[in-house]
Amino acid sequence: MTDDTLLKVRNLTLDIPVGGGTLRAVRGIDFDLKRGETLSIVGESGSGKSLTSLAVMGLLGKGIKRSADEMTFEGTDLLRASKRKMRALRGDRMAMIFQEPMTSLNPAYTIGDQLIEALLLHRSVGRETARARAVELLEKVGITAAESRLGQYPHQLSGGLRQRVVIAMALMCEPDLVIADEPTTALDVTIQAQILRLLVDLTREMNMAMILITHDLGVVARVADKVAVMYAGELVETGPAASVFEAPSHPYTRGLLRCIPQPGKTERGAPLGTIPGIVPSLIGEVSGCAFRTRCPHAVPGCRAAIPMRGDDVHGYRCVHPDGAISAEREIA
Amino acid sequence: MLPFILKRLGLALLVAFTVSFISFSLLFLSGDPAAALAGETASGEDIEAIRRLYGFDRPMIVQYLEWLFAAVRGDFGESYYFKLPVAGLIAERLQVTMTLGVCGISFALLTAVPLGVAAAVRPNSIIDRVALFLSVAGQAMPSFWFGLILIVVFAIQLGWLPPSGADSWRHFILPTIVLGYYAMPAIMRLTRAGMLEVLNSDFIRTARAKGAGEGRVMFKHALRNAIIPVVSLAAVQMGFMLGGSIVVESVFALHGAGYLAWESIARNDLPTVQALILVFSMFYIVFTFLADVLNAWLDPRMRSS
Ligand SMILES: Nc1ncnc2c1ncn2[C@@H]1O[C@H](COP(=O)(O)OP(=O)(O)OP(=O)(O)O)[C@@H](O)[C@H]1O
Ligand SMILES: [Mg+2]
């Protein structure tokens, strides 16, 4: 482990008490993030991506139980940090961008107030300095006439503009880590690419690390350094983006990759691949591979606990030495 | 903001005119005012004489305008019963009623809002249950009964406070509690419901993600949004208290405007009733207007609509 490790998570588990027992939404996941690196977490709806990011921020709802062997951020033990320490980190060293730009700004305050608040919570600077910083960031996120925008209220801005404001707000203190949870899903398709481009450029420019949660594997391929594929609360495959895209080693990852259209390869109008079946219930223990009920290569051995295979950088959780890629080739 | 205020002001004036016309017409809706004035034994000639004397024979619109201009100058005519100017009569009584109303609504807000917030922050906790109990009890208990209990306990048995009258601030404590407690349940539940809803919204999560502390999240970010419907409710209740606290005024023998209205109706004292209706309506109009302005200040979205 080198010194530039920013975030280290080992065996993170999240339990939610529900009516008939405990829902284990995240099941012992590990990941690391270095300064300036972009990690993309992908996976179907309900696989635990948002909860994982909230767990890092210390923003889990009441009642959700978090446990881990290790969770450190810039040398701070997040498992044992006081509420006050977490507050000091949040918004300053680590910031979060949520999915819903329409509702994630407070309707009662001007965007200027909200941007300035983000800085004043952590820095003892004057209002004028904070104001200047807000203008600077609004300009950075590509908002014209920034000065006059400060006095506007969220309802006076379009969705795309609001998400730019949310991004500016997250960057006010120049955090070391930005977690973006599906930052563009709620936006028009035409604006999605712009906002994502902006986010990626800014994190590079400011040398920030980013955890980008998304459904869009096309995006991941373009911007991520590392990929973590989640399924039913587990990390089923993780590794450098190039390696995972080139040699996807878990049948679920390959299933996801078949779901994205590929320029040149996918014929116009041809149906995209889908993964048949449903995610198993996460209440109680899930023994063995959670994907086996939907996996075309499932064998009796899949019922046992599956260790991580592969090497230090690119690992996957499958009993087949090559994720049964050989079987797939035969069919094809 | 200014266009909004002017628009609301225009609307308020329009309503005020309508209400003034209606309260003026009451004079004629309740039968022949000349006959009522003349008394049951009067002859037809006497009634005609009175009709001319009071000007009831002129066109209604002329009478209305005359009455309105006088009213604007503070002249509401003379009470049939007291034979005194209505304006002075009302002014004296209004002092009592306004003191009681302002104290009552303040008491209600100062107990209901903190309780509603505390209940919403910890749903199903002890404090939430206490709040629920207080609000159910407040709604189930008739004001006169609660007032009597307070008089028995605090005035008669403990002797801490006077049981009736309006001579000092201490006379107003028990009536304030009764009147305030009447308004408290609705405000409390609206605050609680509003806070619960707002605390679940995305912008609260954003505030926490910025590193805001709980106090700031609750009061700056959540309450500011949750209080908006409460303002409108409080304004209506305030208007209601200034006009309708007849029960409380009777129980504590506070001779306020509500009590005067009740007496005047019984005595067929039309000028006094007319004036009171007009004054009570103006209170409603003024408080609704103030609530609208306050809400527009709290919620920028309202300014543009
Ligand atoms: N507060 C909660 N109470 C009960 N269940 C919850 C709660 N929060 C999340 N869950 C459940 O935990 C699981 C993981 O949720 P999470 O929001 O992390 O999924 P996700 O991967 O972000 O999905 P999506 O792509 O839809 O955002 C889901 O099954 C969800 O229903
Ligand atoms: Mg999510």
XYZ file of C-alpha atoms and ligand atoms in Angstrom:
669
model
C 0.000 0.000 0.000
C 1.568 3.252 -1.079
C 1.226 6.582 0.657
C -1.100 8.043 -1.893
C -3.960 5.797 -0.834
C -6.866 8.083 -0.071
C -9.640 5.702 0.844
C -9.361 2.126 1.952
C -12.381 -0.070 2.660
C -12.195 -3.640 3.875
C -15.061 -6.026 4.437
C -17.756 -3.352 4.558
C -21.096 -4.827 5.547
C -24.406 -2.999 5.889
C -27.411 -4.472 7.648
C -30.870 -2.959 7.535
C -33.478 -4.232 9.968
C -36.696 -4.863 8.071
C -40.039 -6.363 9.024
C -39.069 -10.014 8.839
C -35.363 -9.971 9.706
C -32.233 -8.285 8.522
C -31.568 -7.148 4.998
C -27.879 -7.454 4.305
C -27.638 -4.877 1.555
C -23.851 -4.763 1.310
C -21.896 -7.941 1.951
C -18.276 -7.536 2.830
C -16.853 -5.430 0.045
C -13.255 -4.180 -0.332
C -11.927 -1.329 -2.401
C -9.141 1.249 -2.478
C -8.879 4.631 -4.020
C -5.732 6.628 -4.687
C -5.488 10.398 -4.951
C -6.741 11.648 -8.271
C -8.131 8.274 -9.272
C -11.622 7.595 -10.592
C -13.395 4.483 -9.399
C -16.645 3.536 -11.037
C -19.148 1.396 -9.200
C -21.593 -0.300 -11.518
C -24.394 -2.788 -11.002
C -28.099 -3.207 -11.245
C -30.606 -1.221 -9.244
C -30.616 -2.370 -5.633
C -27.118 -3.800 -5.677
C -26.009 -1.489 -2.853
C -24.090 1.226 -4.698
C -25.749 4.188 -3.034
C -25.577 2.643 0.406
C -21.866 2.032 -0.047
C -21.245 5.678 -0.832
C -23.450 6.875 2.019
C -21.528 4.585 4.344
C -18.282 6.276 3.364
C -19.805 9.725 3.943
C -21.267 8.670 7.281
C -24.739 9.578 6.035
C -26.522 6.266 6.436
C -30.062 6.500 7.783
C -30.812 5.705 11.377
C -31.101 1.993 11.980
C -28.710 0.898 9.256
C -25.875 -1.002 10.865
C -22.408 -0.534 9.422
C -19.491 -2.808 10.144
C -16.113 -3.213 8.508
C -12.632 -4.474 9.244
C -11.161 -1.246 8.048
C -12.358 2.016 6.620
C -9.828 4.822 6.461
C -9.846 8.102 4.638
C -6.667 10.188 4.598
C -5.509 8.328 7.660
C -8.755 8.962 9.571
C -10.476 5.861 10.859
C -14.015 6.425 9.622
C -15.350 3.621 11.783
C -14.312 5.342 14.974
C -14.377 9.007 13.982
C -16.593 11.214 16.162
C -19.674 12.902 14.734
C -17.813 16.173 14.905
C -14.843 14.789 12.991
C -17.161 13.354 10.327
C -18.872 16.725 10.010
C -15.501 18.356 9.549
C -14.628 15.909 6.761
C -17.963 16.060 4.987
C -18.161 18.858 2.502
C -14.532 19.723 3.116
C -12.342 16.716 2.337
C -15.099 14.523 0.864
C -18.133 15.787 -0.979
C -21.140 14.174 -2.562
C -23.233 14.889 -5.620
C -26.673 13.335 -5.639
C -28.849 12.102 -8.423
C -31.773 14.523 -8.204
C -30.798 18.084 -9.122
C -34.436 19.186 -8.979
C -34.732 18.466 -5.277
C -31.233 18.507 -3.871
C -31.100 22.281 -3.465
C -33.030 24.031 -0.712
C -35.935 25.917 -2.335
C -35.933 28.615 0.342
C -32.431 29.988 -0.196
C -30.643 31.550 -3.123
C -27.973 29.486 -4.789
C -25.468 32.094 -3.626
C -26.434 31.477 0.002
C -26.122 27.742 -0.462
C -22.756 27.911 -2.205
C -21.362 30.298 0.378
C -22.632 28.131 3.221
C -20.636 25.190 1.856
C -17.430 27.188 2.247
C -18.252 28.997 5.498
C -19.036 25.727 7.248
C -15.385 24.793 6.917
C -13.325 27.942 6.421
C -13.187 31.034 8.547
C -13.211 33.509 5.700
C -15.329 36.608 5.229
C -18.557 36.618 3.257
C -16.957 38.603 0.463
C -14.204 36.039 -0.002
C -16.773 33.248 0.035
C -18.847 35.110 -2.491
C -15.880 35.522 -4.791
C -15.168 31.813 -4.491
C -18.789 31.012 -5.358
C -18.568 33.151 -8.490
C -15.294 31.495 -9.423
C -16.802 28.026 -9.119
C -19.981 28.897 -10.975
C -17.771 30.075 -13.805
C -15.754 26.887 -13.582
C -18.858 24.758 -14.004
C -19.724 26.766 -17.087
C -22.446 29.042 -15.766
C -22.518 32.391 -17.511
C -23.335 35.648 -15.718
C -22.308 33.910 -12.510
C -22.419 37.074 -10.438
C -26.103 37.636 -11.137
C -26.979 33.970 -10.663
C -26.028 34.130 -7.014
C -29.279 35.900 -6.210
C -31.440 33.363 -8.021
C -33.462 30.613 -6.394
C -33.290 26.958 -7.434
C -36.760 27.038 -8.990
C -35.552 29.663 -11.437
C -32.949 27.320 -12.935
C -33.240 24.383 -15.322
C -32.279 20.876 -14.252
C -28.940 21.011 -16.053
C -28.057 24.340 -14.438
C -29.046 23.100 -11.031
C -26.808 20.073 -11.362
C -23.980 22.416 -12.313
C -24.698 24.374 -9.138
C -24.693 21.156 -7.110
C -21.323 20.268 -8.600
C -19.962 23.738 -7.860
C -21.216 23.403 -4.288
C -19.458 20.070 -3.840
C -16.201 21.595 -5.059
C -16.283 24.782 -2.951
C -13.692 23.452 -0.486
C -11.654 21.575 -3.099
C -12.278 18.145 -1.584
C -9.924 15.245 -2.109
C -12.780 12.896 -2.848
C -16.017 13.478 -4.715
C -18.698 10.841 -4.711
C -21.123 11.274 -7.586
C -24.159 9.009 -7.294
C -25.681 8.780 -10.755
C -25.163 12.511 -11.288
C -26.752 12.628 -14.708
C -29.554 10.064 -14.667
C -32.237 12.667 -13.994
C -31.129 14.943 -16.830
C -31.949 15.191 -20.515
C -29.835 12.875 -22.624
C -28.337 15.830 -24.471
C -27.147 17.393 -21.221
C -25.915 14.169 -19.610
C -22.734 14.009 -21.642
C -21.894 17.680 -20.991
C -22.307 17.394 -17.245
C -20.273 14.219 -17.087
C -17.513 15.712 -19.194
C -17.479 18.695 -16.881
C -17.242 16.543 -13.798
C -14.423 14.482 -15.194
C -12.474 17.522 -16.393
C -12.822 19.260 -13.056
C -11.718 16.271 -11.010
C -8.651 15.961 -13.246
C -7.922 19.665 -13.063
C -8.202 19.764 -9.281
C -6.562 16.360 -8.856
C -9.515 14.977 -6.960
C -10.411 11.350 -6.595
C -13.918 10.405 -7.665
C -16.273 7.553 -7.023
C -18.675 7.595 -9.921
C -21.784 5.505 -9.539
C -23.572 4.893 -12.791
C -25.604 2.476 -14.835
C -23.930 3.644 -17.996
C -21.041 1.355 -18.846
C -20.273 3.442 -21.901
C -19.392 6.288 -19.537
C -17.314 4.025 -17.343
C -15.238 2.885 -20.266
C -14.391 6.485 -21.094
C -13.643 7.971 -17.701
C -12.887 5.369 -15.045
C -9.454 4.231 -13.932
C -10.915 1.385 -11.918
C -14.199 -0.454 -11.999
C -16.042 -2.255 -9.238
C -18.969 -4.394 -10.319
C -21.573 -4.986 -7.632
C -24.208 -7.650 -7.597
C -26.670 -8.212 -4.735
C -24.458 -6.395 -2.265
C -21.236 -8.124 -3.269
C -18.296 -7.048 -5.352
C -18.220 -9.656 -8.075
C -15.426 -8.160 -10.118
C -12.956 -5.356 -9.631
C -9.948 -4.121 -11.522
C -8.481 -1.480 -13.810
C -11.125 -0.299 -16.255
C -9.124 -1.295 -19.311
C -8.562 -4.792 -18.002
C -12.180 -5.332 -16.942
C -13.511 -4.158 -20.279
C -11.014 -6.158 -22.249
C -11.262 -9.351 -20.258
C -14.456 -9.345 -18.215
C -14.042 -12.384 -16.005
C -17.382 -12.710 -14.226
C -20.465 -13.834 -16.155
C -22.411 -10.938 -14.619
C -19.927 -8.365 -15.877
C -20.128 -9.871 -19.340
C -23.907 -9.775 -19.078
C -23.757 -6.066 -18.248
C -21.381 -5.402 -21.130
C -23.771 -7.068 -23.552
C -26.403 -4.578 -22.385
C -24.570 -1.586 -23.817
C -24.713 -0.720 -27.486
C -21.301 -0.647 -29.119
C -20.631 1.645 -32.005
C -19.819 -0.434 -35.049
C -20.593 -3.743 -33.400
C -24.213 -3.429 -32.356
C -26.538 -3.253 -35.339
C -29.033 -0.438 -35.369
C -32.398 -1.701 -34.179
C -31.012 -5.021 -32.983
C -32.142 -5.850 -29.441
C -29.584 -5.246 -26.719
C -28.733 -8.095 -24.443
C -30.583 -8.341 -21.173
C -29.832 -10.548 -18.214
C -32.868 -12.718 -17.548
C -33.983 -13.487 -14.014
C -34.234 -11.450 -10.837
C -31.908 -10.537 -8.002
C -32.317 -12.887 -5.009
C -33.757 -11.648 -1.738
C -31.089 -10.135 0.453
C -32.806 -11.033 3.711
C -30.612 -13.341 5.783
C -27.638 -15.286 4.488
C -27.016 -15.840 0.814
C -24.661 -18.760 0.523
C -22.400 -19.179 -2.469
C -22.650 -17.121 -5.617
C -25.711 -14.859 -5.579
C -25.726 -14.762 -9.367
C -25.986 -18.533 -9.838
C -29.784 -18.483 -10.299
C -29.340 -16.329 -13.390
C -26.030 -17.702 -14.578
C -25.947 -19.956 -17.648
C -22.801 -21.686 -16.358
C -23.945 -22.483 -12.828
C -22.669 -25.766 -11.448
C -23.218 -27.413 -8.048
C -19.949 -25.851 -6.858
C -21.536 -22.392 -7.058
C -23.434 -23.093 -3.829
C -20.263 -23.017 -1.779
C -18.490 -19.859 -0.675
C -16.643 -18.366 -3.636
C -13.176 -16.941 -3.050
C -11.791 -14.030 -5.024
C -9.809 -15.236 -8.011
C -7.433 -13.462 -10.321
C -4.570 -11.289 -9.203
C -4.010 -8.279 -6.963
C -5.265 -5.795 -9.484
C -8.009 -7.611 -11.352
C -10.087 -9.960 -9.230
C -13.402 -11.718 -9.731
C -15.613 -14.045 -7.744
C -16.488 -17.112 -9.836
C -15.782 -20.825 -9.511
C -14.877 -21.147 -13.157
C -11.219 -20.375 -13.605
C -11.984 -18.079 -16.507
C -15.519 -17.130 -15.484
C -16.704 -19.838 -17.937
C -15.668 -17.708 -20.841
C -14.634 -20.883 -22.647
C -18.204 -22.204 -22.481
C -19.499 -18.942 -23.905
C -17.061 -19.108 -26.802
C -18.301 -22.598 -27.691
C -21.891 -21.383 -27.864
C -20.999 -18.358 -29.936
C -41.401 40.918 -3.918
C -42.979 44.383 -4.323
C -45.299 43.434 -7.217
C -46.441 40.465 -5.172
C -47.223 42.647 -2.156
C -49.109 45.184 -4.278
C -51.134 42.433 -5.896
C -52.063 40.960 -2.555
C -52.862 44.395 -1.187
C -55.213 45.055 -4.086
C -56.900 41.733 -3.466
C -57.245 42.474 0.243
C -58.869 45.848 -0.480
C -61.310 44.229 -2.871
C -62.316 41.696 -0.243
C -62.606 44.461 2.326
C -65.063 46.383 0.141
C -67.169 43.315 -0.447
C -67.258 42.524 3.234
C -68.152 46.087 4.154
C -71.057 45.999 1.738
C -72.301 42.720 3.147
C -72.104 43.912 6.704
C -73.948 47.066 5.749
C -76.715 45.054 4.059
C -77.272 43.134 7.283
C -79.243 46.119 8.449
C -81.839 45.455 5.765
C -81.643 41.678 5.696
C -82.726 41.493 9.295
C -86.055 43.189 8.579
C -87.233 46.775 8.531
C -84.719 48.721 10.636
C -87.176 51.572 11.238
C -89.771 49.212 12.645
C -87.148 47.569 14.845
C -86.027 50.926 16.148
C -89.499 52.185 16.787
C -90.371 49.242 18.973
C -93.341 46.881 18.930
C -95.960 49.348 20.111
C -95.158 52.096 17.601
C -97.759 53.279 15.111
C -97.231 53.346 11.374
C -96.670 57.113 11.480
C -94.008 56.794 14.152
C -92.186 54.246 12.023
C -92.339 56.546 8.991
C -90.998 59.406 11.083
C -88.095 57.303 12.277
C -87.465 56.105 8.737
C -87.053 59.705 7.610
C -85.102 60.731 10.687
C -82.510 57.985 10.190
C -82.547 58.350 6.429
C -83.723 54.789 5.720
C -85.961 56.109 2.950
C -83.055 57.071 0.709
C -81.560 54.733 -1.970
C -79.502 51.938 -0.427
C -76.320 52.810 -2.301
C -76.385 56.350 -0.951
C -76.842 55.053 2.568
C -74.013 52.566 2.068
C -71.552 55.161 0.821
C -72.475 57.512 3.620
C -72.007 54.737 6.160
C -68.731 53.657 4.561
C -67.201 57.149 4.523
C -68.221 57.630 8.127
C -66.778 54.226 9.034
C -63.470 54.998 7.376
C -63.290 58.110 9.546
C -63.979 55.907 12.573
C -67.598 56.922 12.965
C -69.839 53.866 13.233
C -72.893 55.707 14.467
C -74.526 55.405 17.808
C -75.377 52.240 19.656
C -79.167 51.726 19.899
C -78.706 50.245 23.339
C -75.964 52.259 25.023
C -76.796 55.493 23.210
C -73.052 56.047 22.889
C -70.776 56.224 19.843
C -70.100 52.664 18.669
C -66.458 53.425 17.887
C -65.524 54.250 21.475
C -67.462 51.270 22.746
C -65.639 48.874 20.443
C -62.211 50.400 20.977
C -62.428 49.805 24.689
C -63.516 46.180 24.268
C -61.032 45.503 21.511
C -58.137 46.248 23.807
C -59.087 43.304 25.978
C -59.720 41.022 23.019
C -56.513 41.964 21.225
C -54.397 41.457 24.314
C -55.971 38.060 24.781
C -55.652 37.153 21.105
C -51.993 38.118 20.812
C -51.139 36.305 24.056
C -53.189 33.279 23.017
C -51.606 32.850 19.593
C -48.125 33.470 20.995
C -48.687 30.835 23.654
C -49.974 28.419 21.004
C -47.027 29.023 18.654
C -44.404 28.932 21.378
C -45.598 25.556 22.631
C -46.798 23.952 19.400
C -43.840 24.662 17.117
C -41.033 23.373 19.404
C -43.166 20.391 20.349
C -43.955 19.635 16.708
C -40.278 19.863 15.769
C -39.193 17.656 18.666
C -41.870 15.105 17.817
C -40.780 14.998 14.182
C -37.101 14.663 15.017
C -37.823 11.565 17.090
C -41.009 9.954 15.842
C -42.584 7.468 18.272
C -40.358 8.639 21.103
C -41.694 9.655 24.504
C -41.843 13.280 23.468
C -43.795 12.371 20.338
C -46.310 10.482 22.449
C -46.639 13.324 24.933
C -47.221 15.714 22.052
C -49.859 13.433 20.583
C -51.588 13.106 23.944
C -51.609 16.875 24.480
C -53.029 17.480 21.040
C -55.788 14.888 21.350
C -56.700 16.149 24.817
C -56.696 19.733 23.574
C -59.072 18.870 20.814
C -61.406 16.765 22.880
C -61.729 19.165 25.805
C -64.287 21.986 25.484
C -62.730 25.392 26.214
C -65.290 26.350 28.858
C -64.624 23.140 30.769
C -60.853 23.511 30.620
C -61.270 27.140 31.706
C -63.373 26.125 34.684
C -60.839 23.489 35.737
C -58.053 26.065 35.634
C -60.143 28.493 37.675
C -60.919 25.828 40.265
C -57.307 24.694 40.561
C -55.237 27.862 40.177
C -57.637 30.550 41.367
C -59.788 28.894 43.982
C -57.709 26.085 45.458
C -54.166 27.379 45.059
C -55.121 31.034 44.992
C -52.240 31.919 42.693
C -54.172 33.802 40.050
C -57.389 35.834 39.888
C -60.399 33.886 38.586
C -61.936 36.661 36.483
C -61.702 40.223 35.288
C -59.171 42.128 33.205
C -57.492 44.482 35.629
C -53.858 43.329 35.427
C -51.599 41.112 33.370
C -52.159 38.311 35.893
C -55.823 38.221 34.895
C -54.786 37.244 31.407
C -52.686 34.192 32.255
C -55.443 31.612 32.576
C -57.486 32.864 29.599
C -54.311 32.874 27.506
C -53.652 29.248 28.351
C -57.205 28.223 27.521
C -57.327 30.142 24.268
C -53.795 29.118 23.267
C -54.388 25.484 24.060
C -57.417 25.600 21.805
C -55.236 26.587 18.834
C -52.220 24.463 19.773
C -53.145 20.966 18.488
C -53.641 21.933 14.857
C -50.425 23.987 14.764
C -48.488 21.209 16.464
C -49.634 18.518 14.092
C -49.059 20.648 11.024
C -45.528 21.453 12.215
C -44.805 17.789 12.910
C -46.153 16.607 9.564
C -44.296 19.360 7.715
C -41.017 18.607 9.471
C -41.342 14.860 8.840
C -41.867 15.500 5.167
C -39.096 18.053 4.820
C -36.582 15.970 6.793
C -36.975 13.249 4.182
C -36.202 15.511 1.289
C -33.056 15.458 -0.765
C -31.928 18.949 0.167
C -31.676 17.932 3.814
C -29.309 15.158 2.782
C -27.384 17.734 0.756
C -27.089 19.955 3.832
C -25.708 17.073 5.853
C -23.319 16.173 3.042
C -21.980 19.735 3.208
C -21.054 19.150 6.822
C -23.878 21.133 8.441
C -24.564 20.254 12.076
C -27.914 18.938 13.289
C -29.069 22.289 14.675
C -28.409 24.037 11.395
C -30.056 21.226 9.438
C -33.173 21.335 11.629
C -33.679 25.055 11.923
C -32.047 26.690 8.949
C -32.835 24.059 6.350
C -35.861 22.116 7.555
C -38.008 24.379 9.725
C -37.811 27.267 7.299
C -39.593 25.088 4.752
C -41.893 23.257 7.143
C -43.208 26.421 8.788
C -44.773 27.827 5.615
C -48.204 26.167 5.932
C -48.139 26.858 9.683
C -48.011 30.599 9.032
C -51.264 30.517 7.087
C -52.950 28.404 9.737
C -51.781 30.688 12.538
C -53.117 33.715 10.673
C -56.554 32.166 10.361
C -56.531 31.202 14.014
C -55.421 34.647 15.034
C -58.325 36.150 13.118
C -60.605 33.632 14.752
C -59.326 34.477 18.226
C -59.868 38.172 17.734
C -63.457 37.644 16.723
C -64.616 34.479 18.280
C -63.245 34.091 21.771
C -66.748 34.519 23.186
C -66.539 31.357 25.265
C -63.266 32.264 26.931
C -64.355 35.862 27.455
C -67.533 34.689 29.168
C -65.864 32.082 31.392
C -63.314 34.577 32.680
C -65.680 37.562 32.635
C -63.351 39.455 30.344
C -65.526 42.033 28.662
C -64.038 41.894 25.217
C -65.327 42.390 21.706
C -66.562 38.824 21.307
C -68.701 39.225 24.365
C -69.965 42.578 23.125
C -70.951 41.029 19.791
C -72.911 38.349 21.523
C -74.719 40.864 23.741
C -75.427 43.198 20.855
C -76.987 40.477 18.762
C -79.270 39.599 21.651
C -80.215 43.279 22.023
C -80.782 43.860 18.318
C -78.177 46.640 18.498
C -77.585 46.787 14.760
C -74.961 49.564 14.456
C -72.766 47.786 16.993
C -73.199 44.403 15.295
C -72.440 45.948 11.903
C -69.332 47.639 13.162
C -68.095 44.515 14.928
C -68.602 42.350 11.861
C -66.690 44.886 9.825
C -63.857 45.067 12.359
C -63.602 41.283 12.735
C -63.526 40.855 8.968
C -60.818 43.475 8.664
C -58.744 41.529 11.157
C -59.073 38.421 9.007
C -58.152 40.354 5.912
C -55.154 42.016 7.535
C -53.832 38.779 9.016
C -54.297 36.842 5.807
C -52.444 39.590 3.984
C -49.614 39.579 6.511
C -49.409 35.774 6.336
C -49.187 35.941 2.540
C -46.356 38.451 2.738
C -44.529 36.427 5.373
C -44.962 33.269 3.311
C -43.661 34.956 0.212
C -40.615 35.975 2.183
C -40.164 32.393 3.418
C -40.883 30.691 0.121
C -39.475 32.395 -2.971
C -41.569 30.195 -5.245
C -44.705 31.951 -4.055
C -43.464 35.372 -5.132
C -43.529 34.489 -8.781
C -46.969 32.878 -8.790
N -33.444 2.806 4.330
C -33.609 1.602 3.757
N -34.493 0.735 4.288
C -34.675 -0.481 3.733
N -34.033 -0.911 2.648
C -33.146 -0.098 2.070
C -32.888 1.214 2.591
N -31.971 1.807 1.806
C -31.667 0.909 0.852
N -32.360 -0.234 1.011
C -32.251 -1.435 0.180
O -30.892 -1.762 0.068
C -30.603 -2.219 -1.233
C -29.472 -1.424 -1.826
O -29.890 -0.072 -2.003
P -29.044 1.016 -2.801
O -29.825 2.270 -2.736
O -27.666 1.060 -2.273
O -29.047 0.454 -4.267
P -28.376 1.072 -5.571
O -27.385 0.103 -6.035
O -27.917 2.447 -5.306
O -29.583 1.077 -6.583
P -30.015 2.175 -7.653
O -29.216 1.891 -8.865
O -31.458 1.908 -7.862
O -29.741 3.508 -7.064
C -31.886 -2.157 -2.014
O -32.448 -3.443 -2.048
C -32.741 -1.218 -1.222
O -34.080 -1.577 -1.361
Mg -28.618 4.385 -5.882
